CSV table of C-alpha atoms and ligand atoms in Angstrom, one decimal:
chain,number,residue,atom,x,y,z
Z,1,MET,CA,24.0,5.4,-23.1
Z,2,SER,CA,21.2,6.1,-25.3
Z,3,LEU,CA,19.0,8.8,-23.4
Z,4,MET,CA,15.4,9.8,-24.5
Z,5,PRO,CA,13.6,12.7,-23.2
Z,6,PHE,CA,10.2,11.7,-21.8
Z,7,GLY,CA,8.6,15.3,-20.6
Z,8,ASP,CA,10.1,16.1,-17.2
Z,9,LYS,CA,12.1,12.6,-17.1
Z,10,SER,CA,14.2,10.5,-19.3
Z,11,LEU,CA,14.9,6.9,-20.1
Z,12,ASP,CA,18.3,5.4,-21.1
Z,13,LEU,CA,17.1,3.3,-24.1
Z,14,SER,CA,20.2,1.4,-24.6
Z,15,LEU,CA,18.5,-0.5,-21.3
Z,16,PRO,CA,15.3,-2.3,-21.6
Z,17,HIS,CA,12.3,-0.8,-19.9
Z,18,VAL,CA,8.9,-2.2,-18.5
Z,19,MET,CA,5.8,-0.2,-19.2
Z,20,GLY,CA,2.9,-1.2,-17.1
Z,21,ILE,CA,-0.6,-1.5,-18.7
Z,22,LEU,CA,-3.5,0.7,-16.8
Z,23,ASN,CA,-6.6,0.2,-18.4
Z,24,VAL,CA,-9.2,2.5,-17.2
Z,25,THR,CA,-12.4,1.0,-19.0
Z,26,PRO,CA,-15.3,0.2,-17.1
Z,27,ASP,CA,-15.0,-3.3,-17.4
Z,28,SER,CA,-11.3,-3.3,-16.4
Z,29,PHE,CA,-12.6,-2.3,-12.7
Z,30,SER,CA,-16.2,-4.0,-12.9
Z,31,ASP,CA,-16.9,-3.4,-8.9
Z,32,GLY,CA,-18.6,0.4,-8.3
Z,33,GLY,CA,-18.5,3.8,-9.1
Z,34,ALA,CA,-16.1,6.7,-10.0
Z,35,PHE,CA,-14.2,6.8,-7.0
Z,36,SER,CA,-13.5,3.3,-6.6
Z,37,ALA,CA,-12.4,3.2,-10.2
Z,38,LEU,CA,-10.0,5.9,-9.6
Z,39,ASP,CA,-8.7,4.1,-6.5
Z,40,ALA,CA,-8.2,0.8,-8.3
Z,41,ALA,CA,-6.3,2.4,-11.0
Z,42,PHE,CA,-4.2,3.9,-8.1
Z,43,GLN,CA,-3.4,0.9,-6.5
Z,44,GLN,CA,-2.4,-0.7,-9.6
Z,45,ALA,CA,0.0,1.8,-10.6
Z,46,ASP,CA,1.4,1.8,-7.1
Z,47,LYS,CA,1.9,-1.9,-7.7
Z,48,MET,CA,3.4,-1.7,-10.9
Z,49,ILE,CA,5.7,1.2,-9.8
Z,50,ARG,CA,7.2,-0.7,-6.8
Z,51,GLU,CA,7.6,-4.1,-9.1
Z,52,GLY,CA,10.1,-1.8,-11.4
Z,53,ALA,CA,8.1,-0.2,-14.2
Z,54,SER,CA,9.5,2.5,-15.8
Z,55,ILE,CA,6.6,3.8,-17.7
Z,56,ILE,CA,2.8,3.7,-16.9
Z,57,ASP,CA,0.7,3.4,-19.9
Z,58,VAL,CA,-2.9,4.8,-19.2
Z,59,GLY,CA,-5.7,3.8,-21.7
Z,60,GLY,CA,-9.2,4.6,-21.7
Z,61,GLU,CA,-10.3,3.0,-25.1
Z,62,SER,CA,-10.5,-0.6,-25.5
Z,63,THR,CA,-9.0,-1.5,-28.8
Z,64,ARG,CA,-9.5,-5.2,-28.4
Z,65,PRO,CA,-10.7,-7.0,-31.6
Z,66,GLY,CA,-14.4,-6.2,-31.9
Z,67,ALA,CA,-14.0,-3.2,-29.5
Z,68,VAL,CA,-16.8,-0.4,-30.1
Z,69,PRO,CA,-15.4,3.3,-30.2
Z,70,VAL,CA,-15.8,5.4,-26.8
Z,71,SER,CA,-16.5,9.0,-27.1
Z,72,THR,CA,-14.0,11.9,-26.4
Z,73,GLN,CA,-15.8,12.9,-23.2
Z,74,GLN,CA,-15.7,9.4,-21.8
Z,75,GLU,CA,-12.0,9.0,-22.4
Z,76,LEU,CA,-11.3,12.3,-21.0
Z,77,ASP,CA,-13.5,11.6,-18.1
Z,78,ARG,CA,-11.7,7.9,-17.4
Z,79,VAL,CA,-8.0,8.8,-18.0
Z,80,LEU,CA,-7.2,12.5,-17.1
Z,81,PRO,CA,-8.1,11.8,-13.2
Z,82,VAL,CA,-5.9,8.8,-13.3
Z,83,ILE,CA,-3.2,10.6,-15.1
Z,84,GLU,CA,-3.4,13.4,-12.6
Z,85,SER,CA,-3.7,11.4,-9.5
Z,86,ILE,CA,-0.4,9.4,-10.6
Z,87,LYS,CA,1.6,12.5,-11.5
Z,88,LYS,CA,0.9,14.2,-8.2
Z,89,ARG,CA,2.3,11.2,-6.2
Z,90,PHE,CA,4.7,9.3,-7.8
Z,91,ASP,CA,7.9,10.3,-9.5
Z,92,ILE,CA,7.3,8.4,-12.8
Z,93,ILE,CA,6.7,8.6,-16.8
Z,94,VAL,CA,3.0,8.3,-17.4
Z,95,SER,CA,1.9,7.5,-21.3
Z,96,VAL,CA,-1.4,8.1,-22.6
Z,97,ASP,CA,-2.9,5.4,-24.7
Z,98,THR,CA,-4.8,7.4,-27.1
Z,99,SER,CA,-5.7,8.7,-30.6
Z,100,THR,CA,-7.9,11.6,-29.7
Z,101,ALA,CA,-6.4,15.3,-29.9
Z,102,ASP,CA,-8.1,16.5,-26.8
Z,103,VAL,CA,-6.9,13.5,-24.9
Z,104,ILE,CA,-3.3,14.3,-26.2
Z,105,ARG,CA,-3.6,18.1,-25.4
Z,106,ASN,CA,-5.1,17.4,-22.1
Z,107,ALA,CA,-2.6,14.4,-20.9
Z,108,SER,CA,0.5,16.5,-21.8
Z,109,ALA,CA,-1.0,19.4,-19.5
Z,110,LEU,CA,-1.3,17.2,-16.5
Z,111,GLY,CA,2.5,16.0,-17.1
Z,112,ALA,CA,2.1,12.7,-19.3
Z,113,GLY,CA,5.6,12.0,-20.8
Z,114,LEU,CA,4.5,9.4,-24.0
Z,115,ILE,CA,1.8,9.6,-26.5
Z,116,ASN,CA,1.1,5.9,-27.3
Z,117,ASP,CA,-1.0,5.8,-30.3
Z,118,VAL,CA,-2.7,2.6,-32.1
Z,119,ARG,CA,-3.5,4.7,-35.2
Z,120,ALA,CA,-0.2,6.3,-35.4
Z,121,LEU,CA,-1.9,10.1,-35.4
Z,122,GLU,CA,-4.1,9.0,-38.1
Z,123,ARG,CA,-7.3,10.6,-36.3
Z,124,GLU,CA,-8.5,13.8,-37.3
Z,125,GLY,CA,-6.2,16.4,-35.5
Z,126,SER,CA,-4.3,14.2,-33.3
Z,127,LEU,CA,-0.9,15.1,-35.3
Z,128,GLN,CA,-1.4,18.7,-34.9
Z,129,ALA,CA,-2.1,18.2,-31.0
Z,130,ALA,CA,1.0,15.6,-30.6
Z,131,ALA,CA,3.4,18.2,-32.5
Z,132,GLN,CA,2.3,21.0,-30.0
Z,133,THR,CA,3.5,18.8,-27.0
Z,134,ASN,CA,7.0,18.2,-27.7
Z,135,LEU,CA,6.6,14.9,-26.1
Z,136,PRO,CA,7.7,11.5,-27.5
Z,137,ILE,CA,5.3,9.6,-29.6
Z,138,CYS,CA,4.9,5.7,-30.2
Z,139,LEU,CA,3.7,4.8,-33.6
Z,140,MET,CA,2.0,1.6,-33.9
Z,141,HIS,CA,1.0,-0.1,-36.9
Z,142,MET,CA,-2.9,-1.2,-37.1
Z,143,LYS,CA,-4.5,-2.9,-40.3
Z,144,GLY,CA,-8.0,-1.7,-40.6
Z,145,THR,CA,-9.9,-0.9,-37.0
Z,146,PRO,CA,-10.6,-2.8,-34.0
Z,147,LYS,CA,-14.0,-3.4,-34.9
Z,148,THR,CA,-13.0,-5.6,-38.5
Z,149,MET,CA,-9.0,-5.8,-37.9
Z,150,GLN,CA,-8.9,-9.5,-37.6
Z,151,ASN,CA,-11.2,-10.0,-40.4
Z,152,SER,CA,-8.8,-12.3,-42.5
Z,153,PRO,CA,-5.8,-9.6,-42.7
Z,154,GLU,CA,-3.4,-10.0,-45.9
Z,155,TYR,CA,0.1,-8.5,-46.6
Z,156,THR,CA,2.0,-8.8,-49.8
Z,157,SER,CA,5.3,-9.3,-47.2
Z,158,VAL,CA,4.0,-8.5,-43.6
Z,159,THR,CA,7.6,-7.1,-42.2
Z,160,ASP,CA,8.1,-4.8,-45.2
Z,161,ASP,CA,4.4,-3.5,-45.5
Z,162,VAL,CA,4.4,-2.6,-41.7
Z,163,ALA,CA,7.9,-0.9,-41.9
Z,164,ASP,CA,6.7,0.9,-45.0
Z,165,TYR,CA,3.8,2.2,-43.2
Z,166,LEU,CA,5.5,3.1,-40.2
Z,167,VAL,CA,8.3,4.8,-42.2
Z,168,SER,CA,5.3,6.9,-44.0
Z,169,ARG,CA,3.9,8.0,-40.8
Z,170,VAL,CA,7.4,8.9,-39.7
Z,171,ASP,CA,7.6,11.5,-43.0
Z,172,VAL,CA,4.0,12.9,-42.1
Z,173,CYS,CA,5.3,13.4,-38.5
Z,174,GLU,CA,8.6,15.2,-39.7
Z,175,ALA,CA,6.4,17.3,-42.2
Z,176,GLU,CA,4.4,18.2,-39.2
Z,177,GLY,CA,7.6,19.5,-37.1
Z,178,ILE,CA,7.8,16.2,-35.0
Z,179,GLY,CA,11.8,15.3,-35.1
Z,180,ARG,CA,12.6,11.9,-36.0
Z,181,HIS,CA,14.2,11.9,-32.6
Z,182,ARG,CA,10.7,12.0,-30.8
Z,183,LEU,CA,9.5,8.7,-32.4
Z,184,ILE,CA,9.1,5.2,-31.3
Z,185,LEU,CA,8.4,2.3,-33.5
Z,186,ASP,CA,5.6,-0.5,-32.6
Z,187,PRO,CA,5.1,-3.4,-35.2
Z,188,GLY,CA,1.4,-3.6,-33.6
Z,189,ILE,CA,1.2,-7.4,-32.5
Z,190,GLY,CA,-2.3,-8.4,-32.8
Z,191,PHE,CA,-3.6,-5.7,-34.8
Z,192,GLY,CA,-5.0,-6.8,-38.0
Z,193,LYS,CA,-2.4,-9.9,-38.1
Z,194,THR,CA,-2.7,-13.8,-38.2
Z,195,LEU,CA,-0.5,-15.4,-36.1
Z,196,THR,CA,1.8,-16.4,-38.7
Z,197,HIS,CA,2.2,-12.2,-39.5
Z,198,ASN,CA,2.8,-11.8,-35.8
Z,199,LEU,CA,5.4,-14.5,-35.7
Z,200,SER,CA,7.1,-12.9,-38.7
Z,201,LEU,CA,7.2,-9.6,-37.1
Z,202,LEU,CA,8.8,-10.6,-33.9
Z,203,LYS,CA,11.6,-13.1,-35.7
Z,204,ASN,CA,12.3,-9.7,-37.7
Z,205,THR,CA,12.3,-7.0,-35.1
Z,206,LYS,CA,15.8,-6.4,-35.8
Z,207,HIS,CA,14.4,-4.9,-39.3
Z,208,PHE,CA,12.5,-2.2,-37.2
Z,209,ARG,CA,15.1,-1.5,-34.9
Z,210,LYS,CA,17.7,-0.9,-38.2
Z,211,LEU,CA,15.3,1.6,-39.5
Z,212,GLY,CA,16.9,4.1,-36.8
Z,213,PHE,CA,14.2,3.9,-34.1
Z,214,HIS,CA,13.7,2.4,-30.6
Z,215,VAL,CA,11.2,-0.3,-30.9
Z,216,LEU,CA,8.4,-1.0,-28.3
Z,217,MET,CA,6.7,-4.6,-28.1
Z,218,GLY,CA,3.1,-5.1,-27.0
Z,219,LEU,CA,2.5,-8.5,-26.8
Z,220,SER,CA,1.3,-9.3,-23.3
Z,221,ARG,CA,-1.3,-12.2,-23.0
Z,222,LYS,CA,-2.5,-11.6,-26.5
Z,223,THR,CA,-4.2,-14.1,-28.8
Z,224,MET,CA,-1.0,-15.1,-30.5
Z,225,ILE,CA,0.5,-16.6,-27.5
Z,226,GLY,CA,-2.7,-18.2,-26.5
Z,227,ASP,CA,-2.7,-19.8,-30.4
Z,228,VAL,CA,0.8,-21.0,-30.0
Z,229,LEU,CA,0.1,-22.8,-26.2
Z,230,SER,CA,-3.4,-23.4,-26.6
Z,231,LEU,CA,-4.1,-21.7,-23.0
Z,232,PRO,CA,-6.6,-19.3,-21.9
Z,233,VAL,CA,-5.5,-15.4,-21.1
Z,234,GLU,CA,-4.9,-15.9,-17.5
Z,235,GLU,CA,-2.3,-18.6,-18.3
Z,236,ARG,CA,-0.3,-16.6,-21.0
Z,237,LEU,CA,2.6,-15.4,-18.6
Z,238,TYR,CA,5.5,-17.6,-19.6
Z,239,GLY,CA,4.5,-17.5,-23.3
Z,240,THR,CA,4.6,-13.7,-22.8
Z,241,MET,CA,7.8,-13.7,-21.5
Z,242,GLY,CA,9.4,-15.7,-24.0
Z,243,ALA,CA,8.2,-13.9,-27.1
Z,244,ASN,CA,9.2,-10.6,-25.3
Z,245,ALA,CA,13.1,-12.0,-24.5
Z,246,SER,CA,13.1,-13.1,-28.0
Z,247,ALA,CA,12.3,-9.4,-28.9
Z,248,TYR,CA,15.0,-8.1,-26.6
Z,249,SER,CA,17.3,-10.0,-28.2
Z,250,LYS,CA,16.6,-8.7,-31.5
Z,251,GLY,CA,16.6,-5.2,-30.3
Z,252,ALA,CA,13.0,-4.1,-28.7
Z,253,ARG,CA,13.3,-2.0,-25.5
Z,254,ILE,CA,10.2,-1.0,-24.3
Z,255,PHE,CA,7.8,-3.8,-23.5
Z,256,ARG,CA,4.1,-3.2,-22.6
Z,257,VAL,CA,3.1,-5.8,-20.2
Z,258,HIS,CA,0.5,-6.4,-17.7
Z,259,ASP,CA,2.9,-8.5,-15.5
Z,260,VAL,CA,5.4,-6.1,-14.3
Z,261,ARG,CA,7.6,-7.7,-12.1
Z,262,PRO,CA,8.5,-11.0,-14.1
Z,263,HIS,CA,9.6,-8.9,-16.7
Z,264,VAL,CA,11.6,-6.6,-15.1
Z,265,GLU,CA,13.8,-9.5,-13.8
Z,266,MET,CA,13.6,-11.5,-17.0
Z,267,LEU,CA,14.8,-8.3,-18.7
Z,268,ALA,CA,17.7,-7.3,-16.0
Z,269,LEU,CA,19.3,-10.7,-16.4
Z,270,MET,CA,19.1,-10.5,-20.2
Z,271,SER,CA,20.5,-7.2,-20.2
Z,272,ARG,CA,23.3,-7.9,-17.7
Z,273,ILE,CA,24.6,-10.9,-19.7
Z,274,GLU,CA,24.3,-8.7,-22.7
Z,275,ARG,CA,26.5,-6.1,-21.1
Z,276,GLU,CA,29.1,-8.5,-19.5
Z,277,VAL,CA,32.6,-8.4,-21.1
D,301,7PJ,C1,-0.7,-2.4,-27.6
D,301,7PJ,C2,-1.3,-1.1,-27.4
D,301,7PJ,C3,0.1,-2.3,-28.4
D,301,7PJ,C4,1.2,-0.2,-28.3
D,301,7PJ,C5,-2.8,-2.2,-27.0
D,301,7PJ,C6,-3.9,-5.2,-25.8
D,301,7PJ,C7,-4.4,-4.3,-26.7
D,301,7PJ,N1,-0.1,0.1,-27.4
D,301,7PJ,N2,-2.3,-1.1,-26.7
D,301,7PJ,N3,1.2,-1.6,-28.5
D,301,7PJ,N4,-1.7,-2.8,-27.3
D,301,7PJ,N5,1.9,0.6,-28.2
D,301,7PJ,O1,-3.1,-4.8,-24.7
D,301,7PJ,O2,-4.1,-6.6,-25.8
D,301,7PJ,O3,0.8,-3.8,-28.7
D,301,7PJ,S1,-4.4,-2.6,-26.2
């Protein structure tokens, strides 16, 4: 057992867990106004929970390559009603995919159980806001900003550079009173990385686990899968599962994915085989 608290619930991170992606950006639910967007998000959460997700990751800011920033108010308006409605009706861990201090504070007050920050608490005020919540935090590595990150990123050694960055953020968190036991690390597949960088990071997943932290992997349907297979985004499920299976065998334990059921079943087999005496 390796129990980690996530707000009012906890997870045994010796076992794999699926984090279902719930994007609440206008482009993700394109037909209709505020009510139907909330309703659609709620339906999607319901489906992912029935399929076995342990965490629902709610995000209101697109961080795709080239994405433009949203205002704090827009982000609050998008994610808070969704978090509130999921926490009211389901017994599930809700993660908030945000870099914004106000969103962290409000989401925590509504019962969010995890702060998932692609900027590793670098944005103004987010470190202090996160420290005050007592929630676990996923620190992700990104090189540059979503707008610029895919403009020829370079590293001396991608695994060492990403690990050094994440460890430096752990130190900053500890100085702010956030204990190491609250931190999860994520190498940030696709965030300022070429295909070769992404493949190296995946091959070296164990390196991040060996730093003494649980590892979260987010590669669902990403460009690197499409690049290897020459397939469009809607045909990347099998490739995504292969890459996640590899990451599981190298120590990752939380998998941020769009396709919950296939991953729950794949990981159930992988973990069952690993535990067989
Ligand atoms: C990630 C994320 C990821 C974590 C996104 C997309 C881009 N959070 N948020 N890790 N990716 N922790 O899903 O294509 O890889 S948004």
